[in-house]
Amino acid sequence: MRITAYMPKAMIALLILIIVLYNTFLYIDLFYSQFYRLSAYLKYISILLCFSLSIFTRSNSFDLKNIRLLNIGLFLTCLADLFLLIIDNYYEVGIAIFSIVQITYSIRYDVENGKKTVRNCIICFLILLLIFIVANLITEVPFIILLALFYGICLITNVIKAKKAYINGVFPKPNGVMVVLGMVLFLLCDINVALYNVLGTFYINEPLYRISSVSMWLYYLPSQLLLSLSGYKFK
C-alpha cells in the first residue's frame, strides 16, 4: 500500500520537507560537525514539522481522543527539545517534559485504563524518589539520574504497551505498525543518547562516541515522523 497516495498535498509537502531536512542534518553531522548549531536548528525545525503534520491529521483521524493525545505528546516533545537541543541547558526540565510525553503516550496506547496508568506512573516516581533520597544519605547523586531512570522506565513500558496495542487491534493498519516502529526507534535513539553521555563523560571509545552522536537522530526523527502519522485515517 502506498501511504502517500491517501494524503492531501499539504501533508505530502511536509513529509518531503522533513525527509530533506533529515538527510541534510545527517550529512552535516557526518562530514561537517563544526556546523553543529546549524544542524541543531534543522533538527528542531524537523520536529516542529512533525508536530504540524500531526495537526493536519486531526481533520481526518481514526479517533479524535487518540489524535488529541498524540498532538499533546508531540507538542510537549517540541517543548522538551527546545530545552535539550536549542537552549542546550536545563536538561532536568527537558527530561521531565519527555517523561510527561511518555506518560501521555502510555495513556494513548491504553485509553480505557488512563487513570490506572497515571497512578502507576506516580507510584513508580515516588519509589524512585525514595531510593534517591536514601542514596543521597550515602553519597551525592544528581537529580538528573532520578529523572533519567523514571523516563527510561516509562519509555520501555511504552514499547511493550505499543506492541500489545498492535496485537489487540487498538489501532487500525498501518497505524499500529507505525506506533510499534515509532516506539522501537524512540528506544534505539535513547539508548544512543545514554551511550553518548556515558562515553562523553568518561572520555572512552571515541569512534563509538561519534557513532552514538549521529545515531541519536538517525533513529529519533523517523520515530517522530512515524508517530506523527499514526493518528491519520488512511483510506
C-alpha positions as a Markdown table, in Angstrom:
| # | Residue | x | y | z |
|---|---|---|---|---|
| 1 | Met | 0.0 | 0.0 | 0.0 |
| 2 | Arg | 1.3 | 3.4 | -1.0 |
| 3 | Ile | 0.6 | 5.6 | 2.1 |
| 4 | Thr | 1.3 | 8.9 | 0.3 |
| 5 | Ala | -1.5 | 8.1 | -2.2 |
| 6 | Tyr | -4.1 | 8.7 | 0.5 |
| 7 | Met | -2.6 | 12.0 | 1.8 |
| 8 | Pro | -3.5 | 15.6 | 1.0 |
| 9 | Lys | -0.9 | 17.5 | -1.0 |
| 10 | Ala | 0.0 | 19.7 | 2.0 |
| 11 | Met | 0.8 | 16.6 | 4.1 |
| 12 | Ile | 2.9 | 15.2 | 1.3 |
| 13 | Ala | 4.8 | 18.5 | 1.0 |
| 14 | Leu | 5.5 | 18.5 | 4.8 |
| 15 | Leu | 6.6 | 14.8 | 4.5 |
| 16 | Ile | 9.1 | 15.6 | 1.7 |
| 17 | Leu | 10.4 | 18.6 | 3.6 |
| 18 | Ile | 11.0 | 16.6 | 6.7 |
| 19 | Ile | 12.9 | 13.9 | 4.7 |
| 20 | Val | 15.0 | 16.6 | 3.0 |
| 21 | Leu | 15.9 | 18.2 | 6.4 |
| 22 | Tyr | 16.7 | 14.7 | 7.8 |
| 23 | Asn | 19.2 | 13.9 | 5.0 |
| 24 | Thr | 20.7 | 17.4 | 5.3 |
| 25 | Phe | 21.4 | 17.4 | 9.0 |
| 26 | Leu | 22.7 | 13.8 | 8.9 |
| 27 | Tyr | 25.1 | 14.9 | 6.2 |
| 28 | Ile | 26.3 | 17.8 | 8.3 |
| 29 | Asp | 26.7 | 15.6 | 11.3 |
| 30 | Leu | 28.8 | 13.1 | 9.3 |
| 31 | Phe | 31.0 | 15.4 | 7.3 |
| 32 | Tyr | 30.8 | 19.0 | 8.8 |
| 33 | Ser | 30.3 | 18.5 | 12.5 |
| 34 | Gln | 31.8 | 22.0 | 13.1 |
| 35 | Phe | 28.4 | 23.3 | 11.9 |
| 36 | Tyr | 26.6 | 21.6 | 14.8 |
| 37 | Arg | 24.4 | 24.7 | 15.6 |
| 38 | Leu | 23.1 | 24.7 | 12.1 |
| 39 | Ser | 22.4 | 21.0 | 12.4 |
| 40 | Ala | 20.6 | 21.6 | 15.7 |
| 41 | Tyr | 18.3 | 24.2 | 14.2 |
| 42 | Leu | 17.5 | 22.0 | 11.2 |
| 43 | Lys | 16.7 | 19.1 | 13.6 |
| 44 | Tyr | 14.4 | 21.3 | 15.7 |
| 45 | Ile | 12.6 | 22.6 | 12.6 |
| 46 | Ser | 12.0 | 19.0 | 11.6 |
| 47 | Ile | 10.4 | 18.2 | 15.0 |
| 48 | Leu | 8.2 | 21.3 | 14.6 |
| 49 | Leu | 7.1 | 20.0 | 11.2 |
| 50 | Cys | 6.3 | 16.6 | 12.7 |
| 51 | Phe | 4.0 | 18.3 | 15.2 |
| 52 | Ser | 2.5 | 20.3 | 12.3 |
| 53 | Leu | 1.9 | 17.1 | 10.4 |
| 54 | Ser | 0.0 | 15.6 | 13.3 |
| 55 | Ile | -2.2 | 18.7 | 13.4 |
| 56 | Phe | -3.1 | 18.2 | 9.8 |
| 57 | Thr | -4.3 | 14.7 | 10.6 |
| 58 | Arg | -6.9 | 16.0 | 13.1 |
| 59 | Ser | -9.4 | 16.6 | 10.3 |
| 60 | Asn | -9.1 | 13.0 | 9.2 |
| 61 | Ser | -8.1 | 11.0 | 12.2 |
| 62 | Phe | -9.4 | 7.5 | 13.0 |
| 63 | Asp | -10.2 | 8.6 | 16.6 |
| 64 | Leu | -10.5 | 12.1 | 18.0 |
| 65 | Lys | -9.4 | 11.4 | 21.5 |
| 66 | Asn | -6.4 | 9.4 | 20.2 |
| 67 | Ile | -5.2 | 12.2 | 18.0 |
| 68 | Arg | -5.6 | 14.7 | 20.8 |
| 69 | Leu | -3.3 | 12.7 | 23.0 |
| 70 | Leu | -0.9 | 12.4 | 20.0 |
| 71 | Asn | -1.0 | 16.2 | 19.5 |
| 72 | Ile | -0.3 | 16.8 | 23.2 |
| 73 | Gly | 2.6 | 14.3 | 23.1 |
| 74 | Leu | 4.2 | 15.9 | 20.1 |
| 75 | Phe | 3.7 | 19.5 | 21.4 |
| 76 | Leu | 5.5 | 18.5 | 24.6 |
| 77 | Thr | 8.2 | 16.9 | 22.5 |
| 78 | Cys | 8.8 | 20.2 | 20.8 |
| 79 | Leu | 9.0 | 21.9 | 24.2 |
| 80 | Ala | 11.4 | 19.3 | 25.6 |
| 81 | Asp | 13.7 | 19.5 | 22.5 |
| 82 | Leu | 13.7 | 23.3 | 22.9 |
| 83 | Phe | 15.5 | 22.9 | 26.2 |
| 84 | Leu | 17.7 | 20.0 | 25.2 |
| 85 | Leu | 18.6 | 21.0 | 21.7 |
| 86 | Ile | 18.2 | 24.7 | 21.1 |
| 87 | Ile | 18.6 | 26.3 | 24.6 |
| 88 | Asp | 21.0 | 23.4 | 25.3 |
| 89 | Asn | 20.5 | 23.8 | 29.0 |
| 90 | Tyr | 18.1 | 23.0 | 31.8 |
| 91 | Tyr | 18.4 | 19.3 | 31.0 |
| 92 | Glu | 16.4 | 18.2 | 34.0 |
| 93 | Val | 13.5 | 20.2 | 32.7 |
| 94 | Gly | 13.8 | 18.7 | 29.2 |
| 95 | Ile | 13.9 | 15.1 | 30.6 |
| 96 | Ala | 11.0 | 15.8 | 32.9 |
| 97 | Ile | 8.9 | 17.0 | 30.0 |
| 98 | Phe | 9.9 | 14.0 | 28.0 |
| 99 | Ser | 8.7 | 11.8 | 30.9 |
| 100 | Ile | 5.3 | 13.5 | 30.6 |
| 101 | Val | 5.4 | 12.8 | 26.8 |
| 102 | Gln | 5.8 | 9.1 | 27.6 |
| 103 | Ile | 3.0 | 9.2 | 30.2 |
| 104 | Thr | 0.8 | 10.8 | 27.5 |
| 105 | Tyr | 1.7 | 8.1 | 25.0 |
| 106 | Ser | 1.1 | 5.4 | 27.7 |
| 107 | Ile | -2.4 | 6.7 | 28.1 |
| 108 | Arg | -2.9 | 6.8 | 24.3 |
| 109 | Tyr | -2.0 | 3.1 | 24.0 |
| 110 | Asp | -4.4 | 2.1 | 26.7 |
| 111 | Val | -7.1 | 4.8 | 26.9 |
| 112 | Glu | -9.5 | 2.7 | 28.9 |
| 113 | Asn | -7.0 | 2.5 | 31.8 |
| 114 | Gly | -5.8 | 6.1 | 31.7 |
| 115 | Lys | -6.3 | 6.7 | 35.4 |
| 116 | Lys | -4.5 | 3.5 | 36.3 |
| 117 | Thr | -1.6 | 4.5 | 34.1 |
| 118 | Val | -1.2 | 7.8 | 35.8 |
| 119 | Arg | -1.5 | 6.2 | 39.2 |
| 120 | Asn | 1.2 | 3.7 | 38.3 |
| 121 | Cys | 3.5 | 6.4 | 37.0 |
| 122 | Ile | 3.1 | 8.4 | 40.2 |
| 123 | Ile | 3.8 | 5.3 | 42.3 |
| 124 | Cys | 6.9 | 4.5 | 40.2 |
| 125 | Phe | 8.2 | 8.0 | 40.6 |
| 126 | Leu | 7.6 | 8.1 | 44.3 |
| 127 | Ile | 9.5 | 4.8 | 44.7 |
| 128 | Leu | 12.4 | 6.1 | 42.7 |
| 129 | Leu | 12.3 | 9.4 | 44.7 |
| 130 | Leu | 12.5 | 7.4 | 48.0 |
| 131 | Ile | 15.5 | 5.4 | 46.6 |
| 132 | Phe | 17.1 | 8.7 | 45.5 |
| 133 | Ile | 16.7 | 10.2 | 49.0 |
| 134 | Val | 18.2 | 7.2 | 50.7 |
| 135 | Ala | 21.1 | 7.1 | 48.2 |
| 136 | Asn | 21.9 | 10.7 | 48.9 |
| 137 | Leu | 22.3 | 9.9 | 52.6 |
| 138 | Ile | 25.2 | 7.8 | 51.5 |
| 139 | Thr | 26.6 | 9.7 | 48.6 |
| 140 | Glu | 25.6 | 12.6 | 46.4 |
| 141 | Val | 23.5 | 11.5 | 43.4 |
| 142 | Pro | 22.5 | 14.1 | 40.8 |
| 143 | Phe | 18.7 | 14.6 | 40.5 |
| 144 | Ile | 19.0 | 14.1 | 36.7 |
| 145 | Ile | 19.8 | 10.4 | 37.4 |
| 146 | Leu | 16.4 | 10.0 | 39.0 |
| 147 | Leu | 14.7 | 11.7 | 36.1 |
| 148 | Ala | 16.6 | 9.6 | 33.6 |
| 149 | Leu | 15.7 | 6.4 | 35.3 |
| 150 | Phe | 12.0 | 7.3 | 35.5 |
| 151 | Tyr | 12.0 | 8.4 | 31.9 |
| 152 | Gly | 13.7 | 5.1 | 30.9 |
| 153 | Ile | 11.1 | 3.0 | 32.7 |
| 154 | Cys | 8.3 | 5.0 | 31.1 |
| 155 | Leu | 9.8 | 4.5 | 27.6 |
| 156 | Ile | 10.4 | 0.8 | 27.9 |
| 157 | Thr | 6.9 | 0.4 | 29.3 |
| 158 | Asn | 5.5 | 2.2 | 26.2 |
| 159 | Val | 7.4 | 0.0 | 23.8 |
| 160 | Ile | 5.7 | -3.0 | 25.5 |
| 161 | Lys | 2.3 | -1.3 | 25.5 |
| 162 | Ala | 2.6 | -0.3 | 21.9 |
| 163 | Lys | 3.2 | -3.9 | 20.9 |
| 164 | Lys | 0.2 | -5.0 | 23.0 |
| 165 | Ala | -1.9 | -2.3 | 21.4 |
| 166 | Tyr | -0.9 | -3.6 | 18.0 |
| 167 | Ile | -1.7 | -7.2 | 18.9 |
| 168 | Asn | -5.1 | -6.3 | 20.4 |
| 169 | Gly | -6.0 | -4.2 | 17.4 |
| 170 | Val | -6.3 | -0.9 | 19.2 |
| 171 | Phe | -5.0 | 0.9 | 16.1 |
| 172 | Pro | -6.1 | 0.1 | 12.5 |
| 173 | Lys | -3.5 | -0.8 | 9.9 |
| 174 | Pro | -1.0 | 0.6 | 9.1 |
| 175 | Asn | -1.3 | 2.8 | 12.2 |
| 176 | Gly | -0.5 | 0.0 | 14.6 |
| 177 | Val | 2.7 | -0.8 | 12.8 |
| 178 | Met | 3.7 | 2.9 | 12.8 |
| 179 | Val | 3.2 | 3.1 | 16.6 |
| 180 | Val | 5.3 | 0.0 | 17.3 |
| 181 | Leu | 8.1 | 1.0 | 14.9 |
| 182 | Gly | 8.0 | 4.6 | 16.2 |
| 183 | Met | 8.4 | 3.5 | 19.8 |
| 184 | Val | 11.2 | 1.0 | 19.0 |
| 185 | Leu | 13.1 | 3.7 | 17.1 |
| 186 | Phe | 12.4 | 6.1 | 20.1 |
| 187 | Leu | 14.1 | 3.5 | 22.3 |
| 188 | Leu | 17.0 | 3.0 | 20.0 |
| 189 | Cys | 17.5 | 6.8 | 19.9 |
| 190 | Asp | 17.6 | 7.0 | 23.7 |
| 191 | Ile | 20.0 | 4.0 | 24.0 |
| 192 | Asn | 22.4 | 6.0 | 21.9 |
| 193 | Val | 21.7 | 9.2 | 24.0 |
| 194 | Ala | 22.8 | 7.2 | 27.0 |
| 195 | Leu | 25.9 | 5.9 | 25.3 |
| 196 | Tyr | 26.8 | 9.3 | 24.1 |
| 197 | Asn | 26.6 | 10.8 | 27.6 |
| 198 | Val | 28.4 | 7.9 | 29.3 |
| 199 | Leu | 31.2 | 7.8 | 26.7 |
| 200 | Gly | 31.5 | 11.6 | 26.7 |
| 201 | Thr | 31.7 | 11.8 | 30.5 |
| 202 | Phe | 34.4 | 9.2 | 30.8 |
| 203 | Tyr | 36.2 | 10.0 | 27.5 |
| 204 | Ile | 36.4 | 6.4 | 26.3 |
| 205 | Asn | 36.0 | 4.9 | 22.9 |
| 206 | Glu | 36.0 | 7.9 | 20.6 |
| 207 | Pro | 34.7 | 6.0 | 17.5 |
| 208 | Leu | 31.7 | 4.7 | 19.4 |
| 209 | Tyr | 31.1 | 8.2 | 20.8 |
| 210 | Arg | 30.9 | 9.6 | 17.3 |
| 211 | Ile | 28.6 | 6.8 | 16.1 |
| 212 | Ser | 26.2 | 7.3 | 19.0 |
| 213 | Ser | 26.2 | 11.1 | 18.4 |
| 214 | Val | 25.0 | 10.5 | 14.8 |
| 215 | Ser | 22.7 | 7.5 | 15.6 |
| 216 | Met | 20.6 | 9.5 | 18.1 |
| 217 | Trp | 19.0 | 11.5 | 15.3 |
| 218 | Leu | 19.3 | 8.7 | 12.8 |
| 219 | Tyr | 16.6 | 6.9 | 14.9 |
| 220 | Tyr | 14.9 | 9.9 | 16.5 |
| 221 | Leu | 13.4 | 11.8 | 13.6 |
| 222 | Pro | 12.0 | 8.6 | 11.9 |
| 223 | Ser | 10.4 | 7.7 | 15.2 |
| 224 | Gln | 8.7 | 11.1 | 15.5 |
| 225 | Leu | 7.6 | 11.1 | 11.9 |
| 226 | Leu | 6.0 | 7.6 | 12.3 |
| 227 | Leu | 4.3 | 8.7 | 15.5 |
| 228 | Ser | 3.0 | 12.0 | 13.9 |
| 229 | Leu | 1.3 | 9.9 | 11.1 |
| 230 | Ser | 0.0 | 7.2 | 13.4 |
| 231 | Gly | -3.3 | 9.1 | 14.1 |
| 232 | Tyr | -4.2 | 9.5 | 10.5 |
| 233 | Lys | -7.1 | 7.6 | 9.0 |
| 234 | Phe | -5.7 | 6.0 | 5.9 |
| 235 | Lys | -8.5 | 5.2 | 3.4 |
